[in-house]
């Protein structure tokens, strides 16, 4: 058992832009304790999504190391993937599929057995209050419901670390409160949550 869920040690990442390079992260040190909710604040273009993708193992740092529950994202990528859930800014949903079909697809992609998937889906549909909408096409959901479905898809494998990239972006105050309450409940159940936002009020 590690006392740190996510650790960045001297992490740097840059990207080519024409003949130049843009430095997204420079020698970043950071650690998140288990069961915490941590907010990442910054304007558009500050490097928040880059940081989230590095934490998820979707990008490799130019230098430094990143570990999730002690597993190195560069050398132990498969182990890292089983420990995290990641919801990108654009939900990651298939809008032509129903709520249930999205859950089934993500369960299959994450390697859950049909029995385990059905049990976990029931829990998540109750947690997100999406139970009555299983047959509704994802593209016909409200913004808040899409966010909740995106979170549910990221939680199917019961991750120990949940990465949420601007989960309340574009939502009205009521839907924002609902997503915040969902995040607090997830953390209360022991999951470490890392949330990015460009709004100071949201991080507070």
PDB file of C-alpha atoms in Angstrom:
ATOM      1  CA  UNK A   1       0.000   0.000   0.000  1.00  0.00           C
ATOM      2  CA  UNK A   2       1.494   3.349  -1.037  1.00  0.00           C
ATOM      3  CA  UNK A   3       0.850   6.651   0.748  1.00  0.00           C
ATOM      4  CA  UNK A   4       0.727   8.476  -2.600  1.00  0.00           C
ATOM      5  CA  UNK A   5      -1.788   7.761  -5.361  1.00  0.00           C
ATOM      6  CA  UNK A   6      -0.181   9.964  -8.026  1.00  0.00           C
ATOM      7  CA  UNK A   7       3.354  11.362  -8.044  1.00  0.00           C
ATOM      8  CA  UNK A   8       5.129  13.616 -10.556  1.00  0.00           C
ATOM      9  CA  UNK A   9       8.900  13.938 -10.056  1.00  0.00           C
ATOM     10  CA  UNK A  10      10.734  16.620 -12.070  1.00  0.00           C
ATOM     11  CA  UNK A  11       8.355  16.152 -15.024  1.00  0.00           C
ATOM     12  CA  UNK A  12       8.803  18.232 -18.164  1.00  0.00           C
ATOM     13  CA  UNK A  13       6.861  18.103 -21.416  1.00  0.00           C
ATOM     14  CA  UNK A  14       7.094  20.228 -24.564  1.00  0.00           C
ATOM     15  CA  UNK A  15       5.503  20.168 -28.009  1.00  0.00           C
ATOM     16  CA  UNK A  16       6.699  21.235 -31.437  1.00  0.00           C
ATOM     17  CA  UNK A  17       5.006  24.295 -32.918  1.00  0.00           C
ATOM     18  CA  UNK A  18       6.495  24.928 -36.335  1.00  0.00           C
ATOM     19  CA  UNK A  19      10.217  25.458 -35.829  1.00  0.00           C
ATOM     20  CA  UNK A  20       9.757  26.253 -32.137  1.00  0.00           C
ATOM     21  CA  UNK A  21       8.890  24.199 -29.070  1.00  0.00           C
ATOM     22  CA  UNK A  22       6.239  25.135 -26.522  1.00  0.00           C
ATOM     23  CA  UNK A  23       6.998  24.170 -22.927  1.00  0.00           C
ATOM     24  CA  UNK A  24       3.810  22.798 -21.368  1.00  0.00           C
ATOM     25  CA  UNK A  25       5.305  21.576 -18.073  1.00  0.00           C
ATOM     26  CA  UNK A  26       8.714  22.320 -16.609  1.00  0.00           C
ATOM     27  CA  UNK A  27      10.262  20.265 -13.776  1.00  0.00           C
ATOM     28  CA  UNK A  28       6.918  19.664 -12.048  1.00  0.00           C
ATOM     29  CA  UNK A  29       6.848  17.963  -8.647  1.00  0.00           C
ATOM     30  CA  UNK A  30       3.450  16.942  -7.301  1.00  0.00           C
ATOM     31  CA  UNK A  31       1.840  14.211  -5.218  1.00  0.00           C
ATOM     32  CA  UNK A  32      -1.765  13.326  -4.375  1.00  0.00           C
ATOM     33  CA  UNK A  33      -2.645  11.402  -1.190  1.00  0.00           C
ATOM     34  CA  UNK A  34      -5.209   8.576  -1.316  1.00  0.00           C
ATOM     35  CA  UNK A  35      -8.868   9.555  -1.023  1.00  0.00           C
ATOM     36  CA  UNK A  36      -8.245  13.238  -1.710  1.00  0.00           C
ATOM     37  CA  UNK A  37      -9.948  15.666  -4.093  1.00  0.00           C
ATOM     38  CA  UNK A  38      -7.364  17.905  -5.757  1.00  0.00           C
ATOM     39  CA  UNK A  39      -8.189  20.805  -8.045  1.00  0.00           C
ATOM     40  CA  UNK A  40      -5.917  21.897 -10.902  1.00  0.00           C
ATOM     41  CA  UNK A  41      -6.497  25.559 -11.809  1.00  0.00           C
ATOM     42  CA  UNK A  42      -5.335  27.378 -14.930  1.00  0.00           C
ATOM     43  CA  UNK A  43      -6.541  29.266 -18.009  1.00  0.00           C
ATOM     44  CA  UNK A  44      -6.977  27.640 -21.404  1.00  0.00           C
ATOM     45  CA  UNK A  45      -3.592  26.703 -22.836  1.00  0.00           C
ATOM     46  CA  UNK A  46      -1.898  26.509 -19.418  1.00  0.00           C
ATOM     47  CA  UNK A  47      -1.114  22.780 -19.739  1.00  0.00           C
ATOM     48  CA  UNK A  48      -3.949  21.256 -17.683  1.00  0.00           C
ATOM     49  CA  UNK A  49      -4.989  18.696 -20.300  1.00  0.00           C
ATOM     50  CA  UNK A  50      -1.347  17.810 -20.967  1.00  0.00           C
ATOM     51  CA  UNK A  51      -0.893  17.135 -17.254  1.00  0.00           C
ATOM     52  CA  UNK A  52      -4.039  14.999 -17.152  1.00  0.00           C
ATOM     53  CA  UNK A  53      -2.945  12.962 -20.185  1.00  0.00           C
ATOM     54  CA  UNK A  54       0.480  12.428 -18.655  1.00  0.00           C
ATOM     55  CA  UNK A  55      -1.159  11.211 -15.432  1.00  0.00           C
ATOM     56  CA  UNK A  56      -3.296   8.799 -17.459  1.00  0.00           C
ATOM     57  CA  UNK A  57      -0.263   7.441 -19.287  1.00  0.00           C
ATOM     58  CA  UNK A  58      -1.553   8.719 -22.639  1.00  0.00           C
ATOM     59  CA  UNK A  59       1.537  10.922 -23.011  1.00  0.00           C
ATOM     60  CA  UNK A  60       5.126  10.194 -22.029  1.00  0.00           C
ATOM     61  CA  UNK A  61       7.150  12.928 -20.299  1.00  0.00           C
ATOM     62  CA  UNK A  62      10.271  14.316 -21.967  1.00  0.00           C
ATOM     63  CA  UNK A  63      12.030  13.967 -18.627  1.00  0.00           C
ATOM     64  CA  UNK A  64      11.173  13.002 -15.074  1.00  0.00           C
ATOM     65  CA  UNK A  65       8.952  10.198 -13.786  1.00  0.00           C
ATOM     66  CA  UNK A  66       5.249   9.737 -13.117  1.00  0.00           C
ATOM     67  CA  UNK A  67       3.890   6.962 -10.917  1.00  0.00           C
ATOM     68  CA  UNK A  68       0.370   5.807 -10.096  1.00  0.00           C
ATOM     69  CA  UNK A  69       0.208   3.747  -6.883  1.00  0.00           C
ATOM     70  CA  UNK A  70       3.928   3.145  -7.272  1.00  0.00           C
ATOM     71  CA  UNK A  71       3.717   1.956 -10.894  1.00  0.00           C
ATOM     72  CA  UNK A  72       5.734   3.914 -13.457  1.00  0.00           C
ATOM     73  CA  UNK A  73       3.583   5.184 -16.355  1.00  0.00           C
ATOM     74  CA  UNK A  74       6.433   4.622 -18.795  1.00  0.00           C
ATOM     75  CA  UNK A  75       7.457   1.085 -17.810  1.00  0.00           C
ATOM     76  CA  UNK A  76       4.250  -0.292 -16.249  1.00  0.00           C
ATOM     77  CA  UNK A  77       1.567   1.215 -18.471  1.00  0.00           C
ATOM     78  CA  UNK A  78      -0.800  -1.771 -18.278  1.00  0.00           C
ATOM     79  CA  UNK A  79      -0.744  -1.733 -14.482  1.00  0.00           C
ATOM     80  CA  UNK A  80      -1.392   2.008 -14.468  1.00  0.00           C
ATOM     81  CA  UNK A  81      -4.355   1.672 -16.842  1.00  0.00           C
ATOM     82  CA  UNK A  82      -6.095  -0.759 -14.494  1.00  0.00           C
ATOM     83  CA  UNK A  83      -5.806   1.733 -11.614  1.00  0.00           C
ATOM     84  CA  UNK A  84      -7.210   4.867 -13.258  1.00  0.00           C
ATOM     85  CA  UNK A  85     -10.386   6.238 -14.764  1.00  0.00           C
ATOM     86  CA  UNK A  86     -10.102   9.193 -17.131  1.00  0.00           C
ATOM     87  CA  UNK A  87     -12.811  11.490 -18.480  1.00  0.00           C
ATOM     88  CA  UNK A  88     -11.578  13.933 -21.148  1.00  0.00           C
ATOM     89  CA  UNK A  89     -13.138  17.344 -21.763  1.00  0.00           C
ATOM     90  CA  UNK A  90     -15.415  16.122 -24.565  1.00  0.00           C
ATOM     91  CA  UNK A  91     -17.009  13.350 -22.480  1.00  0.00           C
ATOM     92  CA  UNK A  92     -15.568  10.510 -24.608  1.00  0.00           C
ATOM     93  CA  UNK A  93     -19.112   9.314 -25.320  1.00  0.00           C
ATOM     94  CA  UNK A  94     -20.567   7.708 -28.437  1.00  0.00           C
ATOM     95  CA  UNK A  95     -23.532   9.994 -29.006  1.00  0.00           C
ATOM     96  CA  UNK A  96     -25.369   7.658 -31.411  1.00  0.00           C
ATOM     97  CA  UNK A  97     -25.427   4.935 -28.747  1.00  0.00           C
ATOM     98  CA  UNK A  98     -27.784   4.832 -25.787  1.00  0.00           C
ATOM     99  CA  UNK A  99     -26.716   5.297 -22.178  1.00  0.00           C
ATOM    100  CA  UNK A 100     -26.752   1.539 -21.669  1.00  0.00           C
ATOM    101  CA  UNK A 101     -24.871   0.862 -24.909  1.00  0.00           C
ATOM    102  CA  UNK A 102     -22.151   3.321 -23.901  1.00  0.00           C
ATOM    103  CA  UNK A 103     -21.796   1.577 -20.550  1.00  0.00           C
ATOM    104  CA  UNK A 104     -21.689  -1.834 -22.242  1.00  0.00           C
ATOM    105  CA  UNK A 105     -19.055  -0.693 -24.723  1.00  0.00           C
ATOM    106  CA  UNK A 106     -16.805   0.798 -22.050  1.00  0.00           C
ATOM    107  CA  UNK A 107     -17.217  -2.279 -19.865  1.00  0.00           C
ATOM    108  CA  UNK A 108     -16.087  -4.432 -22.793  1.00  0.00           C
ATOM    109  CA  UNK A 109     -13.141  -2.136 -23.545  1.00  0.00           C
ATOM    110  CA  UNK A 110     -12.089  -2.300 -19.895  1.00  0.00           C
ATOM    111  CA  UNK A 111     -12.249  -6.089 -19.861  1.00  0.00           C
ATOM    112  CA  UNK A 112     -15.105  -6.574 -17.401  1.00  0.00           C
ATOM    113  CA  UNK A 113     -16.976  -9.858 -17.480  1.00  0.00           C
ATOM    114  CA  UNK A 114     -20.708  -9.586 -18.281  1.00  0.00           C
ATOM    115  CA  UNK A 115     -21.645 -10.434 -14.687  1.00  0.00           C
ATOM    116  CA  UNK A 116     -19.208  -7.921 -13.171  1.00  0.00           C
ATOM    117  CA  UNK A 117     -20.238  -5.290 -15.713  1.00  0.00           C
ATOM    118  CA  UNK A 118     -23.959  -5.690 -14.971  1.00  0.00           C
ATOM    119  CA  UNK A 119     -23.403  -5.367 -11.219  1.00  0.00           C
ATOM    120  CA  UNK A 120     -21.153  -2.337 -11.527  1.00  0.00           C
ATOM    121  CA  UNK A 121     -23.494  -0.645 -14.025  1.00  0.00           C
ATOM    122  CA  UNK A 122     -26.414  -0.981 -11.630  1.00  0.00           C
ATOM    123  CA  UNK A 123     -24.360   0.743  -8.914  1.00  0.00           C
ATOM    124  CA  UNK A 124     -23.279   3.559 -11.216  1.00  0.00           C
ATOM    125  CA  UNK A 125     -26.734   4.141 -12.714  1.00  0.00           C
ATOM    126  CA  UNK A 126     -28.033   4.577  -9.173  1.00  0.00           C
ATOM    127  CA  UNK A 127     -25.105   6.802  -8.138  1.00  0.00           C
ATOM    128  CA  UNK A 128     -25.548   9.093 -11.154  1.00  0.00           C
ATOM    129  CA  UNK A 129     -29.381   8.961 -11.172  1.00  0.00           C
ATOM    130  CA  UNK A 130     -29.253   7.833 -14.818  1.00  0.00           C
ATOM    131  CA  UNK A 131     -31.209   4.627 -14.212  1.00  0.00           C
ATOM    132  CA  UNK A 132     -34.440   5.815 -15.896  1.00  0.00           C
ATOM    133  CA  UNK A 133     -32.521   6.934 -19.007  1.00  0.00           C
ATOM    134  CA  UNK A 134     -30.781   3.739 -20.057  1.00  0.00           C
ATOM    135  CA  UNK A 135     -32.541   3.637 -23.435  1.00  0.00           C
ATOM    136  CA  UNK A 136     -31.965   7.321 -24.240  1.00  0.00           C
ATOM    137  CA  UNK A 137     -29.393   8.154 -26.899  1.00  0.00           C
ATOM    138  CA  UNK A 138     -26.338   9.850 -25.367  1.00  0.00           C
ATOM    139  CA  UNK A 139     -26.557  12.682 -27.901  1.00  0.00           C
ATOM    140  CA  UNK A 140     -30.033  13.540 -26.601  1.00  0.00           C
ATOM    141  CA  UNK A 141     -28.903  13.944 -22.986  1.00  0.00           C
ATOM    142  CA  UNK A 142     -28.485  17.321 -21.294  1.00  0.00           C
ATOM    143  CA  UNK A 143     -24.946  18.567 -20.665  1.00  0.00           C
ATOM    144  CA  UNK A 144     -25.090  17.561 -17.015  1.00  0.00           C
ATOM    145  CA  UNK A 145     -26.335  14.066 -17.839  1.00  0.00           C
ATOM    146  CA  UNK A 146     -23.573  13.639 -20.412  1.00  0.00           C
ATOM    147  CA  UNK A 147     -21.032  14.585 -17.777  1.00  0.00           C
ATOM    148  CA  UNK A 148     -22.507  12.067 -15.353  1.00  0.00           C
ATOM    149  CA  UNK A 149     -22.465   9.354 -18.009  1.00  0.00           C
ATOM    150  CA  UNK A 150     -18.852  10.199 -18.835  1.00  0.00           C
ATOM    151  CA  UNK A 151     -17.954   9.853 -15.153  1.00  0.00           C
ATOM    152  CA  UNK A 152     -19.855   6.549 -14.944  1.00  0.00           C
ATOM    153  CA  UNK A 153     -17.944   5.166 -17.940  1.00  0.00           C
ATOM    154  CA  UNK A 154     -14.665   6.187 -16.293  1.00  0.00           C
ATOM    155  CA  UNK A 155     -15.699   4.471 -13.042  1.00  0.00           C
ATOM    156  CA  UNK A 156     -16.701   1.091 -14.457  1.00  0.00           C
ATOM    157  CA  UNK A 157     -13.510  -0.621 -13.345  1.00  0.00           C
ATOM    158  CA  UNK A 158     -13.711   1.009  -9.881  1.00  0.00           C
ATOM    159  CA  UNK A 159     -10.466   2.961 -10.325  1.00  0.00           C
ATOM    160  CA  UNK A 160      -8.313   4.103  -7.431  1.00  0.00           C
ATOM    161  CA  UNK A 161      -7.536   7.360  -9.266  1.00  0.00           C
ATOM    162  CA  UNK A 162     -10.160   9.325 -11.220  1.00  0.00           C
ATOM    163  CA  UNK A 163      -8.967  12.050 -13.608  1.00  0.00           C
ATOM    164  CA  UNK A 164     -11.610  14.589 -14.664  1.00  0.00           C
ATOM    165  CA  UNK A 165     -10.650  17.236 -17.225  1.00  0.00           C
ATOM    166  CA  UNK A 166     -12.968  20.248 -16.723  1.00  0.00           C
ATOM    167  CA  UNK A 167     -16.016  18.119 -15.792  1.00  0.00           C
ATOM    168  CA  UNK A 168     -18.353  21.084 -15.222  1.00  0.00           C
ATOM    169  CA  UNK A 169     -17.314  23.180 -18.220  1.00  0.00           C
ATOM    170  CA  UNK A 170     -20.388  24.729 -19.877  1.00  0.00           C
ATOM    171  CA  UNK A 171     -22.882  23.476 -17.299  1.00  0.00           C
ATOM    172  CA  UNK A 172     -25.536  25.620 -15.645  1.00  0.00           C
ATOM    173  CA  UNK A 173     -25.338  26.135 -11.839  1.00  0.00           C
ATOM    174  CA  UNK A 174     -27.783  23.337 -11.001  1.00  0.00           C
ATOM    175  CA  UNK A 175     -26.004  20.744 -13.158  1.00  0.00           C
ATOM    176  CA  UNK A 176     -22.661  21.940 -11.794  1.00  0.00           C
ATOM    177  CA  UNK A 177     -23.878  21.321  -8.227  1.00  0.00           C
ATOM    178  CA  UNK A 178     -25.011  17.827  -9.207  1.00  0.00           C
ATOM    179  CA  UNK A 179     -21.629  16.935 -10.708  1.00  0.00           C
ATOM    180  CA  UNK A 180     -19.828  18.395  -7.668  1.00  0.00           C
ATOM    181  CA  UNK A 181     -21.969  16.248  -5.358  1.00  0.00           C
ATOM    182  CA  UNK A 182     -21.152  13.186  -7.461  1.00  0.00           C
ATOM    183  CA  UNK A 183     -17.413  13.932  -7.223  1.00  0.00           C
ATOM    184  CA  UNK A 184     -17.630  14.323  -3.437  1.00  0.00           C
ATOM    185  CA  UNK A 185     -19.448  10.990  -3.163  1.00  0.00           C
ATOM    186  CA  UNK A 186     -16.813   9.241  -5.279  1.00  0.00           C
ATOM    187  CA  UNK A 187     -14.035  10.599  -3.050  1.00  0.00           C
ATOM    188  CA  UNK A 188     -15.950   9.638   0.094  1.00  0.00           C
ATOM    189  CA  UNK A 189     -15.931   6.047  -1.180  1.00  0.00           C
ATOM    190  CA  UNK A 190     -12.107   6.116  -1.197  1.00  0.00           C
ATOM    191  CA  UNK A 191     -11.230   7.090  -4.775  1.00  0.00           C
ATOM    192  CA  UNK A 192      -8.578   9.770  -5.269  1.00  0.00           C
ATOM    193  CA  UNK A 193     -10.026  12.469  -7.547  1.00  0.00           C
ATOM    194  CA  UNK A 194      -7.993  14.933  -9.629  1.00  0.00           C
ATOM    195  CA  UNK A 195     -10.112  17.655 -11.256  1.00  0.00           C
ATOM    196  CA  UNK A 196      -9.026  20.412 -13.648  1.00  0.00           C
ATOM    197  CA  UNK A 197     -10.837  23.713 -14.176  1.00  0.00           C
ATOM    198  CA  UNK A 198     -10.209  27.204 -15.511  1.00  0.00           C
ATOM    199  CA  UNK A 199     -12.555  28.688 -12.864  1.00  0.00           C
ATOM    200  CA  UNK A 200     -11.271  29.682  -9.432  1.00  0.00           C
ATOM    201  CA  UNK A 201     -14.783  29.349  -7.973  1.00  0.00           C
ATOM    202  CA  UNK A 202     -14.934  25.756  -9.178  1.00  0.00           C
ATOM    203  CA  UNK A 203     -11.639  24.769  -7.582  1.00  0.00           C
ATOM    204  CA  UNK A 204     -12.635  26.482  -4.316  1.00  0.00           C
TER     205      UNK A 204
END
